[in-house]
XYZ file of C-alpha atoms in Angstrom:
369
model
C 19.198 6.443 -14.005
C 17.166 6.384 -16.965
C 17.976 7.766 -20.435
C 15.787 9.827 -22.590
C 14.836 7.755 -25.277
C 16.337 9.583 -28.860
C 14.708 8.958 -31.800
C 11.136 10.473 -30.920
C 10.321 14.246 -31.439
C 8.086 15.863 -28.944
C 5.005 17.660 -30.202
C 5.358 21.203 -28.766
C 1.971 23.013 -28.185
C 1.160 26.249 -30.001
C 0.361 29.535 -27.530
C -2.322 30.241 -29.897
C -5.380 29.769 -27.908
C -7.937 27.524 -29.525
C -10.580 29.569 -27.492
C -13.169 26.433 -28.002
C -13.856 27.269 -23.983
C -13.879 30.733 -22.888
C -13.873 32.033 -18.829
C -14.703 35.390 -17.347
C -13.541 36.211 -13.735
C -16.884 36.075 -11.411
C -14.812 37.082 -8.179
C -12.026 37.906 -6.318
C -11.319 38.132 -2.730
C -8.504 39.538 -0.961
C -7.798 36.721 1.565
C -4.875 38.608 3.450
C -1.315 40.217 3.232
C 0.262 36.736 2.965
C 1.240 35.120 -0.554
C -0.902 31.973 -1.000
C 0.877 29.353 -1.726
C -1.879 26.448 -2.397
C -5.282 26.110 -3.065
C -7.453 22.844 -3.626
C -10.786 21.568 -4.179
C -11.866 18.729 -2.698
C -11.957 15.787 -5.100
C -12.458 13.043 -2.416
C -16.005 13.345 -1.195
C -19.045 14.370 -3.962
C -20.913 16.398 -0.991
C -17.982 18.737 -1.283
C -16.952 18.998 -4.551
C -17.705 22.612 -4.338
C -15.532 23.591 -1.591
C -11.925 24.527 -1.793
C -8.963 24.875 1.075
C -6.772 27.763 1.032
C -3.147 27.928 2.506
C -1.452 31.705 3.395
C 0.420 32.131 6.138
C -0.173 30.668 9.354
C -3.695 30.045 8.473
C -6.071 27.691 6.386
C -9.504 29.151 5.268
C -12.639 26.714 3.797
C -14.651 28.327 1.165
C -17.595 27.279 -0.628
C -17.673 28.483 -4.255
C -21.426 29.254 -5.006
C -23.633 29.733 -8.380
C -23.169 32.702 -9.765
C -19.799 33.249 -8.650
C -20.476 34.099 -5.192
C -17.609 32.794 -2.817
C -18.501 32.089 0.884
C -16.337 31.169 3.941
C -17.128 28.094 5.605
C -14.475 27.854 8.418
C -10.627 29.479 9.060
C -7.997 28.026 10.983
C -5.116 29.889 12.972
C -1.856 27.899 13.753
C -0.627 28.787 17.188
C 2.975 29.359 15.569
C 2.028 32.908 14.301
C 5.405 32.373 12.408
C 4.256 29.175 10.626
C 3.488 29.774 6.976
C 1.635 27.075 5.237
C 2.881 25.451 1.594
C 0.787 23.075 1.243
C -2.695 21.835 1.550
C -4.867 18.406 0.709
C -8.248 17.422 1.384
C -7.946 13.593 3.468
C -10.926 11.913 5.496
C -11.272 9.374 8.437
C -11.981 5.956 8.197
C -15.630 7.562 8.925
C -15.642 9.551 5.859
C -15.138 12.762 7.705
C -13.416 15.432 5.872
C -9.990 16.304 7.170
C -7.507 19.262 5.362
C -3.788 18.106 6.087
C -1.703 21.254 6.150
C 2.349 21.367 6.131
C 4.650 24.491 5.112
C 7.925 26.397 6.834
C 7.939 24.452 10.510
C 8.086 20.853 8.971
C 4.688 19.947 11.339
C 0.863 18.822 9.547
C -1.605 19.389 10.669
C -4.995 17.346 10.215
C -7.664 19.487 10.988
C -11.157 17.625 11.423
C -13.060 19.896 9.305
C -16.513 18.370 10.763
C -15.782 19.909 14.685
C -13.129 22.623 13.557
C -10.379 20.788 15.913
C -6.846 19.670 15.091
C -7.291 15.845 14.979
C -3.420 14.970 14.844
C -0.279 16.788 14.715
C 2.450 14.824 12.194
C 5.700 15.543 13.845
C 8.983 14.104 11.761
C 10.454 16.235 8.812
C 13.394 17.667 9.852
C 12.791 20.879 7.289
C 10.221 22.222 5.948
C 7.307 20.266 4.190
C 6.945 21.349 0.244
C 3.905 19.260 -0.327
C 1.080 17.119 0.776
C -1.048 14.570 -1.598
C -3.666 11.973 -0.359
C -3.575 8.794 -1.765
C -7.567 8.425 -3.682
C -8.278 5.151 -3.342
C -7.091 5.322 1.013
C -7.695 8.703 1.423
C -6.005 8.119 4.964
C -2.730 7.659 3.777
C -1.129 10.959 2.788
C 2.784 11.932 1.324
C 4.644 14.784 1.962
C 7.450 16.385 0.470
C 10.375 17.927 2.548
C 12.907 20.116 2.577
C 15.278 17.470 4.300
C 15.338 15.585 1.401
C 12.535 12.915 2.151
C 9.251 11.917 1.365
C 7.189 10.289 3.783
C 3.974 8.204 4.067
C 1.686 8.880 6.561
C -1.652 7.723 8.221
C -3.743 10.815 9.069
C -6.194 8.736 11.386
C -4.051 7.326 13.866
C -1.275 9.617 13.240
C 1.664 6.915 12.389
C 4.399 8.002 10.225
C 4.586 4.504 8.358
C 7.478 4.802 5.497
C 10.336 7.020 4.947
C 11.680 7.401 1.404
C 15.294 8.525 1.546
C 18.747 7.665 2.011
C 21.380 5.960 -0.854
C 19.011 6.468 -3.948
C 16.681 8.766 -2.350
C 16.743 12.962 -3.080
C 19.808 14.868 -2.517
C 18.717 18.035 -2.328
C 14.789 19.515 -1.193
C 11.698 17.236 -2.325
C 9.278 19.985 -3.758
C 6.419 17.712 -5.161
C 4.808 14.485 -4.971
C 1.941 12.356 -6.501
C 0.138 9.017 -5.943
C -0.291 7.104 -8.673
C -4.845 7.096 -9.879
C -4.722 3.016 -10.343
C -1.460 1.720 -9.022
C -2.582 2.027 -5.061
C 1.301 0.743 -4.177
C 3.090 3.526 -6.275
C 4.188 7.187 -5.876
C 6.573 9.767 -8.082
C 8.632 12.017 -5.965
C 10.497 15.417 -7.692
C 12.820 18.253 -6.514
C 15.737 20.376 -6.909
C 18.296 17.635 -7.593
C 16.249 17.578 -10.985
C 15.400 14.170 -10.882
C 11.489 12.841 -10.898
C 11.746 9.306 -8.800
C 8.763 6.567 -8.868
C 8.889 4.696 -5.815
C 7.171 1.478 -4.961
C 4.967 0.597 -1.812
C 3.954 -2.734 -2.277
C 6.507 -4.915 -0.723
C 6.160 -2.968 2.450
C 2.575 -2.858 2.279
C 1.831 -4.985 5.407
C 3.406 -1.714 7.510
C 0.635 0.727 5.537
C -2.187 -2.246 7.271
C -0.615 -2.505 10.621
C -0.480 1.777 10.606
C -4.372 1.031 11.270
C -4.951 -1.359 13.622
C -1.948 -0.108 15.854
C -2.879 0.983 19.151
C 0.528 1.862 21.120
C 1.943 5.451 21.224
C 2.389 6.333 17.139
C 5.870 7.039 17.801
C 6.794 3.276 18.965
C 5.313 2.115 15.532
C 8.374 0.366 13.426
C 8.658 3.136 11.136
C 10.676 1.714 7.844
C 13.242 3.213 5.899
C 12.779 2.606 1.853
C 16.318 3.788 0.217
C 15.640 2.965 -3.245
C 13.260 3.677 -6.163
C 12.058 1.343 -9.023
C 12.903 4.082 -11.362
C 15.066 7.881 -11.856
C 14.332 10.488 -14.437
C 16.406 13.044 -15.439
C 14.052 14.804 -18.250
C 14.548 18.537 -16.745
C 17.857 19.946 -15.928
C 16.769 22.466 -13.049
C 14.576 22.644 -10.648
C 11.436 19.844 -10.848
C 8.721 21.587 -8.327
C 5.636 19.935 -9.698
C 4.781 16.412 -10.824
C 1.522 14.592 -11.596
C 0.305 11.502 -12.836
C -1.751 11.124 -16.069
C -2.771 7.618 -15.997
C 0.818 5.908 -16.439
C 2.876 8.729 -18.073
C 4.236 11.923 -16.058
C 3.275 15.491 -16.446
C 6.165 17.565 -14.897
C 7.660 21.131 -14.711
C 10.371 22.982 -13.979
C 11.542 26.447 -14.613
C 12.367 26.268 -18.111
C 8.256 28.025 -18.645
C 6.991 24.578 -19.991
C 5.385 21.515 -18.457
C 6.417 17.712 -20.151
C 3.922 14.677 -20.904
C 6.813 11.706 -20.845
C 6.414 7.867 -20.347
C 8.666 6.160 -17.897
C 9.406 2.981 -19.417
C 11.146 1.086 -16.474
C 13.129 -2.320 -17.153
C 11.280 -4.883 -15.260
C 14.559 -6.861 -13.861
C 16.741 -3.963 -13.451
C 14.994 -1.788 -10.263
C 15.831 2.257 -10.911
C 16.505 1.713 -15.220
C 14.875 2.700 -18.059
C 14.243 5.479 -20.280
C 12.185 8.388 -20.411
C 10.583 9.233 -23.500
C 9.003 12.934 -23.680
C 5.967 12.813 -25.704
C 4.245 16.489 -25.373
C 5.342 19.711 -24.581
C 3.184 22.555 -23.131
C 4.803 26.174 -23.613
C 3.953 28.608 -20.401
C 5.461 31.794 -20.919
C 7.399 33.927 -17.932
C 7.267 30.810 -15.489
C 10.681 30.642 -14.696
C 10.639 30.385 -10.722
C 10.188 27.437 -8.728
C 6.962 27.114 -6.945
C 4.298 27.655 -10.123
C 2.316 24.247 -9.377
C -0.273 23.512 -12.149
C -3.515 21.336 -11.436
C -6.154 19.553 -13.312
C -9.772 18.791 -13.273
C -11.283 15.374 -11.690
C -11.009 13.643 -15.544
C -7.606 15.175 -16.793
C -9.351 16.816 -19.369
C -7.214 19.631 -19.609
C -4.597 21.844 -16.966
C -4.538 25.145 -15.883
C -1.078 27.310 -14.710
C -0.178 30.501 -13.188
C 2.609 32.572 -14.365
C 4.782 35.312 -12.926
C 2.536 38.003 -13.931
C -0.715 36.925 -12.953
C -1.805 35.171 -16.291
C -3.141 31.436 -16.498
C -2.675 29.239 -18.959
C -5.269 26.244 -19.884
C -4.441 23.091 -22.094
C -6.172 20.744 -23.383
C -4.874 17.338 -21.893
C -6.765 15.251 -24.528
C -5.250 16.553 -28.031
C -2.084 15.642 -30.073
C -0.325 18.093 -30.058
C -1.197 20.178 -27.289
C -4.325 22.669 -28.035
C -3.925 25.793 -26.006
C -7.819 25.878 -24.657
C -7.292 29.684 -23.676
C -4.757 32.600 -21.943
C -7.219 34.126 -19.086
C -5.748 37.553 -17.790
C -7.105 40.452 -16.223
C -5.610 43.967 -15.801
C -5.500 43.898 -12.390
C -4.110 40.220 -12.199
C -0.053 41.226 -11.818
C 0.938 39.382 -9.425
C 2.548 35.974 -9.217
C 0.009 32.631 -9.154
C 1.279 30.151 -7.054
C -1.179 27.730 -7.564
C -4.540 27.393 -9.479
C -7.214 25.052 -8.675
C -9.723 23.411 -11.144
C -12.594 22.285 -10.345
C -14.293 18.847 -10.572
C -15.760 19.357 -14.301
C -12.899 22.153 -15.156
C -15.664 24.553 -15.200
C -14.052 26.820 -12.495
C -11.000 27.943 -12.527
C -9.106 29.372 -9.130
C -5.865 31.143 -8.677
C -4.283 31.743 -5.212
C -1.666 35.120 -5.775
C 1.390 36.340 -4.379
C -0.467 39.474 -3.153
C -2.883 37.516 -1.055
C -6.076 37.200 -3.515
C -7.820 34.562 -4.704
C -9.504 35.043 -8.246
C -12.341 33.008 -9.548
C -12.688 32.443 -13.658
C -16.012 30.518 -14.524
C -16.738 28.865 -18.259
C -19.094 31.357 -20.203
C -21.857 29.021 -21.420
C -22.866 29.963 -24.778
């Protein structure tokens, strides 16, 4: 388990907004009854930089965000569970380069919907519990993770449908896995987080040869030798609640919990001692009345700066560049109340999305000056 490093002050952010970028809400659409739990551009493919995936309920909508702030749906999908409710969504593709959406939430099954003829392509059957969250792996965008209520994390290949790795067991989770994140360089490694309050990195690269044979295998998907991987290279405890959001930035860790702020730490891990080290927490960004789990915050293509929801319908945006933490801007609106799951930046940061607890989706665009 590692220690947090003493010795080192973290530079907490100030909630006075810098205002060097200002936004002004250009839309909002009221996508259903059902809270919306995730919303995502697609980073993956340039063509469709510009369209987002939205998960409420038992259904995932495509929209393409216009000029002007003009919003327009491209395609919907209804899952034949009418009691499914969806978590979690992430953009994937084929070995083709075909855009697939890989969708998980309360009835533990994803589905990979092949965006191009508006069919399921597979169906990932395997969690025992629910599935918390979904990320696609940028440099394979075949191979996505998924977080799970039954305490594991596993790796998956969306073309042929393979459930290659497990993550779990004697130093796994011990309680729900709410987030996970591959690393941007580091193809082999992962960082897992939950309510046990730990943040785990995990390493794929001794079992790597199961992620190649996941491609080429051509028996029934549920033959393939699925492997079991019980142990991390490396356990933080930097929160002491809840961890429901982690993301990489480069090599250090952005994290959050319910405490209504996000870290910037650096795991330092002892090379000859697998799961040691210490955690040292470099930055702190304040987010006021974000004390529940399920806030996720995201990020633009570059890391440039993050945006988060909070329980009354305000977003925050930080600058991920500055030392200490600049607060870019606070974007509200008087009828923005309700609770924002998740935002969504876009490629450039320029847009900013937020997916609500009442079933809208608001749209804040950069005023140019």
């Amino acid at each position: 388990m590692s220690k947090v490093a003493l010795g080192h002050e973290s530079l907490v952010g100030s909630l006075l907004p810098s205002n060097k970028k200002s936004y002004k809400v250009t839309n909002r659409i009221q996508e259903g009854k059902k809270p919306l739990y995730a919303l995502v551009f697609n980073f993956l493919d340039a063509r469709f930089f510009t369209v987002f995936a939205v998960a409420g309920g038992n259904r995932i909508t495509l929209y393409n965000c216009l000029e002007d702030g003009a919003i327009s749906a491209l395609q919907s999908y209804s899952d034949e569970d009418k009691d499914e409710s969806f978590y979690t969504v992430s953009w994937a593709c084929s070995v083709n380069g075909d855009p697939f959406v890989a969708a998980g939430g309360l009835k533990g099954i994803i589905r990979v919907i092949d965006v191009n003829n508006e069919m399921i392509h597979k169906s990932l059957v395997g969690h025992g519990d629910s599935v918390n969250e979904i990320r696609t792996q940028p440099l394979k965008p075949q191979l996505v993770i998924t977080a799970s209520k039954d305490e594991s994390v596993r790796l998956w290949n969306v073309e042929t449908g393979i459930c290659i790795l497990i993550f779990a067991g004697a130093g796994g989770h011990r309680y729900e896995v709410l987030s996970v994140d591959f690393h941007p360089s580091d193809i082999y490694r992962f960082t897992s987080c939950g309510m046990d309050t730990t943040i785990k990195i995990w390493s794929m690269k001794e079992f790597w040869t199961y992620v190649e044979k996941s491609f080429t295998w051509t028996d029934d998907p549920s033959k393939f030798p699925t492997k079991f991987v019980q142990f991390p290279v490396f356990t933080a405890s930097v929160h002491t609640n809840y961890v429901d959001c982690n993301r990489w930035f480069g090599d250090f860790i952005l994290s959050k919990s319910v405490d209504n702020e996000i870290l910037l730490w650096e795991p330092q891990l002892k090379e000859n001692s697998p799961g040691e080290g210490t955690s040292d927490v470099l930055q702190r960004y304040p987010i006021p009345l974000c004390d529940i789990w399920f806030i996720k915050f995201s990020c633009d293509l570059h890391f440039n700066a993050l945006a988060i929801g909070n329980q009354e319908g305000k977003i925050y945006v930080w600058d991920l560049k500055s030392c200490p933490p600049v607060l870019i801007t606070k974007l509200s609106h008087h009828q923005s109340k309700y609770v924002i799951r998740q935002t969504a930046m876009s490629v450039d940061g320029s847009t900013i999305l937020a997916g609500c607890e009442d079933g809208t989706i608001w749209r804040w665009d950069v005023v140019t000056k």
